[in-house]
Amino acid sequence: MAGDKDTLLAMGFDSARVEWALKATGNRGLQPAMDHILENESKSVPSVESTSESSAPAPSGDMDIDEDAEDVEALRSLGGVAANEVEAKSIKCSECGKIFKNTALANFHAEKSGHDQFEESTEEVKPLTEEEKKERLAELRAKMAEKRSRKAVEEAAEHKANELLRRKAGKDLHKVKEELQAKEAIKEAQQKKRDKIEEAKARAAVKAQIEADKKARAEKSAREKALREGRPIEDAGASTLPSAAAGSGPSTSGVAGKDFKDTRLQIRMSTGGQPYTISLPSDTPLSAVAEFLASQTLTVSVDVVTFAQHFPRKTFSQSDFTKSLRELGLTPSAVLIATP
């Protein structure tokens, strides 16, 4: 692998031995390749060295060091080869001063450090000693351990963040459930309020019907008794007819109004708001009207509410609640102002 090769080259191992180690270990990783290099350090590289030897030109017996020097000097005089190109043995980083054996190591250093200024150098990169190799190996293992530790810390932080997100989602879900429960409680309370109003209406209607039935039975009993005793049958409002006849026309009309069986009432609140309308038997007591109003508003108390009439101006107190609508002169219709 390219990454393992670059790392081994950066540690100072020979390129041919690195290639041999990677091929021999089947590119299984950095550690097997490094172990192979250290174990076979005293052995020659079988394939890479033979290839390099075969590709190199065969040495001539007639050529010696002096002839090489003369050829180099001739090339220099002709301007074909510069002195630094002939003598360069390494590549040096101009920014940090490190020297590298080949271009691959220099490129690896440039990628890691971001340095981009390099020059050829006559300094020779010395092979690593056993102590230096052990130090490099220990350094590499320490870096790998640090990397694993850093990765573990990052994974722990990521797990913690995920756990916080999960808990927040759980809290949000719990909040939604609480809001739904609150809405259900409000709906249930409103339904109970409506049921209570309907129950109060029904109770007021039943009570009014009971009063009307009692009155009807009393009138029937009085008529039957008068028939048995041979007395003339008198209507409920007969006693008031003579005095009404002596009065004027409008007065007669007012008295005659007391004979209506039903009374229609419009009840307005002194605090404002929508008026309430109800029709009740004329013999219904005023307390039934108070109970009806209490069932409609739920803010009116039967024990403290009072009624008033503007035309003619009159106020009905708690002592009038036992009297019927007919007795209070509210038939056949009236407008009452309720004060809670």
PDB file of C-alpha atoms in Angstrom, residues 121-257:
ATOM      1  CA  SER A 121      22.276  18.660  -1.347  1.00  0.00           C
ATOM      2  CA  THR A 122      25.665  17.006  -1.290  1.00  0.00           C
ATOM      3  CA  GLU A 123      24.984  15.592   2.168  1.00  0.00           C
ATOM      4  CA  GLU A 124      24.576  11.854   2.212  1.00  0.00           C
ATOM      5  CA  VAL A 125      21.722  10.325   4.137  1.00  0.00           C
ATOM      6  CA  LYS A 126      23.274   7.869   6.499  1.00  0.00           C
ATOM      7  CA  PRO A 127      21.478   4.580   7.079  1.00  0.00           C
ATOM      8  CA  LEU A 128      19.732   4.234  10.400  1.00  0.00           C
ATOM      9  CA  THR A 129      21.542   2.435  13.176  1.00  0.00           C
ATOM     10  CA  GLU A 130      19.841  -0.237  15.238  1.00  0.00           C
ATOM     11  CA  GLU A 131      19.164   2.247  18.018  1.00  0.00           C
ATOM     12  CA  GLU A 132      17.680   4.775  15.593  1.00  0.00           C
ATOM     13  CA  LYS A 133      15.491   2.093  14.028  1.00  0.00           C
ATOM     14  CA  LYS A 134      14.221   1.091  17.460  1.00  0.00           C
ATOM     15  CA  GLU A 135      13.555   4.722  18.305  1.00  0.00           C
ATOM     16  CA  ARG A 136      11.700   5.261  15.023  1.00  0.00           C
ATOM     17  CA  LEU A 137       9.682   2.094  15.626  1.00  0.00           C
ATOM     18  CA  ALA A 138       8.815   3.183  19.159  1.00  0.00           C
ATOM     19  CA  GLU A 139       7.904   6.647  17.888  1.00  0.00           C
ATOM     20  CA  LEU A 140       5.681   5.153  15.208  1.00  0.00           C
ATOM     21  CA  ARG A 141       3.960   2.866  17.681  1.00  0.00           C
ATOM     22  CA  ALA A 142       3.434   5.821  20.023  1.00  0.00           C
ATOM     23  CA  LYS A 143       1.864   7.818  17.205  1.00  0.00           C
ATOM     24  CA  MET A 144      -0.406   4.894  16.335  1.00  0.00           C
ATOM     25  CA  ALA A 145      -1.426   4.554  19.996  1.00  0.00           C
ATOM     26  CA  GLU A 146      -2.083   8.291  20.183  1.00  0.00           C
ATOM     27  CA  LYS A 147      -4.181   8.087  17.045  1.00  0.00           C
ATOM     28  CA  ARG A 148      -6.217   5.210  18.478  1.00  0.00           C
ATOM     29  CA  SER A 149      -6.643   7.113  21.741  1.00  0.00           C
ATOM     30  CA  ARG A 150      -7.734  10.251  19.911  1.00  0.00           C
ATOM     31  CA  LYS A 151     -10.192   8.214  17.847  1.00  0.00           C
ATOM     32  CA  ALA A 152     -11.587   6.656  21.037  1.00  0.00           C
ATOM     33  CA  VAL A 153     -12.072  10.129  22.533  1.00  0.00           C
ATOM     34  CA  GLU A 154     -13.822  11.319  19.377  1.00  0.00           C
ATOM     35  CA  GLU A 155     -16.076   8.270  19.367  1.00  0.00           C
ATOM     36  CA  ALA A 156     -16.920   8.849  23.045  1.00  0.00           C
ATOM     37  CA  ALA A 157     -17.754  12.499  22.322  1.00  0.00           C
ATOM     38  CA  GLU A 158     -19.904  11.474  19.359  1.00  0.00           C
ATOM     39  CA  HIS A 159     -21.691   8.883  21.495  1.00  0.00           C
ATOM     40  CA  LYS A 160     -22.337  11.519  24.165  1.00  0.00           C
ATOM     41  CA  ALA A 161     -23.715  13.941  21.570  1.00  0.00           C
ATOM     42  CA  ASN A 162     -25.998  11.228  20.185  1.00  0.00           C
ATOM     43  CA  GLU A 163     -27.173  10.408  23.697  1.00  0.00           C
ATOM     44  CA  LEU A 164     -27.975  14.078  24.342  1.00  0.00           C
ATOM     45  CA  LEU A 165     -29.945  14.220  21.092  1.00  0.00           C
ATOM     46  CA  ARG A 166     -31.825  11.068  22.067  1.00  0.00           C
ATOM     47  CA  ARG A 167     -32.677  12.482  25.493  1.00  0.00           C
ATOM     48  CA  LYS A 168     -33.779  15.792  23.989  1.00  0.00           C
ATOM     49  CA  ALA A 169     -36.026  13.933  21.549  1.00  0.00           C
ATOM     50  CA  GLY A 170     -37.473  11.998  24.499  1.00  0.00           C
ATOM     51  CA  LYS A 171     -38.134  15.235  26.411  1.00  0.00           C
ATOM     52  CA  ASP A 172     -39.798  16.795  23.364  1.00  0.00           C
ATOM     53  CA  LEU A 173     -42.003  13.724  22.977  1.00  0.00           C
ATOM     54  CA  HIS A 174     -42.918  13.875  26.663  1.00  0.00           C
ATOM     55  CA  LYS A 175     -43.782  17.576  26.281  1.00  0.00           C
ATOM     56  CA  VAL A 176     -46.028  16.814  23.316  1.00  0.00           C
ATOM     57  CA  LYS A 177     -47.794  14.123  25.336  1.00  0.00           C
ATOM     58  CA  GLU A 178     -48.321  16.554  28.218  1.00  0.00           C
ATOM     59  CA  GLU A 179     -49.780  19.160  25.850  1.00  0.00           C
ATOM     60  CA  LEU A 180     -52.142  16.572  24.374  1.00  0.00           C
ATOM     61  CA  GLN A 181     -53.212  15.517  27.869  1.00  0.00           C
ATOM     62  CA  ALA A 182     -53.822  19.165  28.820  1.00  0.00           C
ATOM     63  CA  LYS A 183     -55.972  19.675  25.710  1.00  0.00           C
ATOM     64  CA  GLU A 184     -57.934  16.531  26.497  1.00  0.00           C
ATOM     65  CA  ALA A 185     -58.464  17.771  30.070  1.00  0.00           C
ATOM     66  CA  ILE A 186     -59.756  21.123  28.771  1.00  0.00           C
ATOM     67  CA  LYS A 187     -62.140  19.382  26.374  1.00  0.00           C
ATOM     68  CA  GLU A 188     -63.360  17.132  29.165  1.00  0.00           C
ATOM     69  CA  ALA A 189     -63.940  20.137  31.465  1.00  0.00           C
ATOM     70  CA  GLN A 190     -65.869  21.956  28.730  1.00  0.00           C
ATOM     71  CA  GLN A 191     -67.987  18.873  28.116  1.00  0.00           C
ATOM     72  CA  LYS A 192     -68.715  18.599  31.843  1.00  0.00           C
ATOM     73  CA  LYS A 193     -69.723  22.269  31.857  1.00  0.00           C
ATOM     74  CA  ARG A 194     -72.110  21.706  28.952  1.00  0.00           C
ATOM     75  CA  ASP A 195     -73.524  18.615  30.653  1.00  0.00           C
ATOM     76  CA  LYS A 196     -74.065  20.591  33.844  1.00  0.00           C
ATOM     77  CA  ILE A 197     -75.896  23.342  31.946  1.00  0.00           C
ATOM     78  CA  GLU A 198     -78.135  20.807  30.220  1.00  0.00           C
ATOM     79  CA  GLU A 199     -78.797  19.090  33.521  1.00  0.00           C
ATOM     80  CA  ALA A 200     -79.737  22.412  35.158  1.00  0.00           C
ATOM     81  CA  LYS A 201     -82.055  23.232  32.255  1.00  0.00           C
ATOM     82  CA  ALA A 202     -83.733  19.863  32.538  1.00  0.00           C
ATOM     83  CA  ARG A 203     -84.032  20.216  36.330  1.00  0.00           C
ATOM     84  CA  ALA A 204     -85.599  23.694  35.996  1.00  0.00           C
ATOM     85  CA  ALA A 205     -88.042  22.442  33.370  1.00  0.00           C
ATOM     86  CA  VAL A 206     -89.019  19.442  35.510  1.00  0.00           C
ATOM     87  CA  LYS A 207     -89.467  21.641  38.556  1.00  0.00           C
ATOM     88  CA  ALA A 208     -91.633  24.062  36.593  1.00  0.00           C
ATOM     89  CA  GLN A 209     -93.687  21.178  35.264  1.00  0.00           C
ATOM     90  CA  ILE A 210     -94.156  19.835  38.774  1.00  0.00           C
ATOM     91  CA  GLU A 211     -95.375  23.229  39.966  1.00  0.00           C
ATOM     92  CA  ALA A 212     -97.742  23.465  37.027  1.00  0.00           C
ATOM     93  CA  ASP A 213     -99.089  19.954  37.707  1.00  0.00           C
ATOM     94  CA  LYS A 214     -99.612  20.782  41.375  1.00  0.00           C
ATOM     95  CA  LYS A 215    -101.499  23.927  40.430  1.00  0.00           C
ATOM     96  CA  ALA A 216    -103.616  22.058  37.918  1.00  0.00           C
ATOM     97  CA  ARG A 217    -104.463  19.352  40.449  1.00  0.00           C
ATOM     98  CA  ALA A 218    -105.401  21.980  43.035  1.00  0.00           C
ATOM     99  CA  GLU A 219    -107.708  23.734  40.561  1.00  0.00           C
ATOM    100  CA  LYS A 220    -109.285  20.431  39.535  1.00  0.00           C
ATOM    101  CA  SER A 221    -109.836  19.477  43.157  1.00  0.00           C
ATOM    102  CA  ALA A 222    -111.430  22.875  43.880  1.00  0.00           C
ATOM    103  CA  ARG A 223    -113.800  22.500  40.906  1.00  0.00           C
ATOM    104  CA  GLU A 224    -114.796  18.985  41.931  1.00  0.00           C
ATOM    105  CA  LYS A 225    -115.432  20.124  45.500  1.00  0.00           C
ATOM    106  CA  ALA A 226    -117.563  23.052  44.290  1.00  0.00           C
ATOM    107  CA  LEU A 227    -119.628  20.671  42.128  1.00  0.00           C
ATOM    108  CA  ARG A 228    -120.210  18.327  45.057  1.00  0.00           C
ATOM    109  CA  GLU A 229    -121.254  21.215  47.315  1.00  0.00           C
ATOM    110  CA  GLY A 230    -123.384  22.825  44.641  1.00  0.00           C
ATOM    111  CA  ARG A 231    -121.414  26.021  44.603  1.00  0.00           C
ATOM    112  CA  PRO A 232    -120.557  27.928  41.440  1.00  0.00           C
ATOM    113  CA  ILE A 233    -117.151  27.188  39.914  1.00  0.00           C
ATOM    114  CA  GLU A 234    -114.765  30.113  40.106  1.00  0.00           C
ATOM    115  CA  ASP A 235    -111.752  30.574  37.846  1.00  0.00           C
ATOM    116  CA  ALA A 236    -108.354  31.388  39.297  1.00  0.00           C
ATOM    117  CA  GLY A 237    -108.606  35.075  38.443  1.00  0.00           C
ATOM    118  CA  ALA A 238    -112.315  35.535  39.169  1.00  0.00           C
ATOM    119  CA  SER A 239    -111.738  37.438  42.406  1.00  0.00           C
ATOM    120  CA  THR A 240    -109.959  40.158  40.551  1.00  0.00           C
ATOM    121  CA  LEU A 241    -112.496  40.608  37.798  1.00  0.00           C
ATOM    122  CA  PRO A 242    -114.925  42.943  39.665  1.00  0.00           C
ATOM    123  CA  SER A 243    -112.269  45.438  40.573  1.00  0.00           C
ATOM    124  CA  ALA A 244    -110.888  45.195  37.068  1.00  0.00           C
ATOM    125  CA  ALA A 245    -114.304  45.901  35.573  1.00  0.00           C
ATOM    126  CA  ALA A 246    -114.617  49.102  37.588  1.00  0.00           C
ATOM    127  CA  GLY A 247    -111.381  50.439  36.172  1.00  0.00           C
ATOM    128  CA  SER A 248    -110.520  51.850  32.799  1.00  0.00           C
ATOM    129  CA  GLY A 249    -109.878  49.904  29.588  1.00  0.00           C
ATOM    130  CA  PRO A 250    -106.089  49.603  29.882  1.00  0.00           C
ATOM    131  CA  SER A 251    -106.406  48.489  33.471  1.00  0.00           C
ATOM    132  CA  THR A 252    -108.899  45.806  32.440  1.00  0.00           C
ATOM    133  CA  SER A 253    -106.447  44.593  29.834  1.00  0.00           C
ATOM    134  CA  GLY A 254    -103.687  44.354  32.446  1.00  0.00           C
ATOM    135  CA  VAL A 255    -105.798  42.301  34.816  1.00  0.00           C
ATOM    136  CA  ALA A 256    -106.891  40.015  32.037  1.00  0.00           C
ATOM    137  CA  GLY A 257    -103.211  39.295  31.368  1.00  0.00           C
TER     138      GLY A 257
END
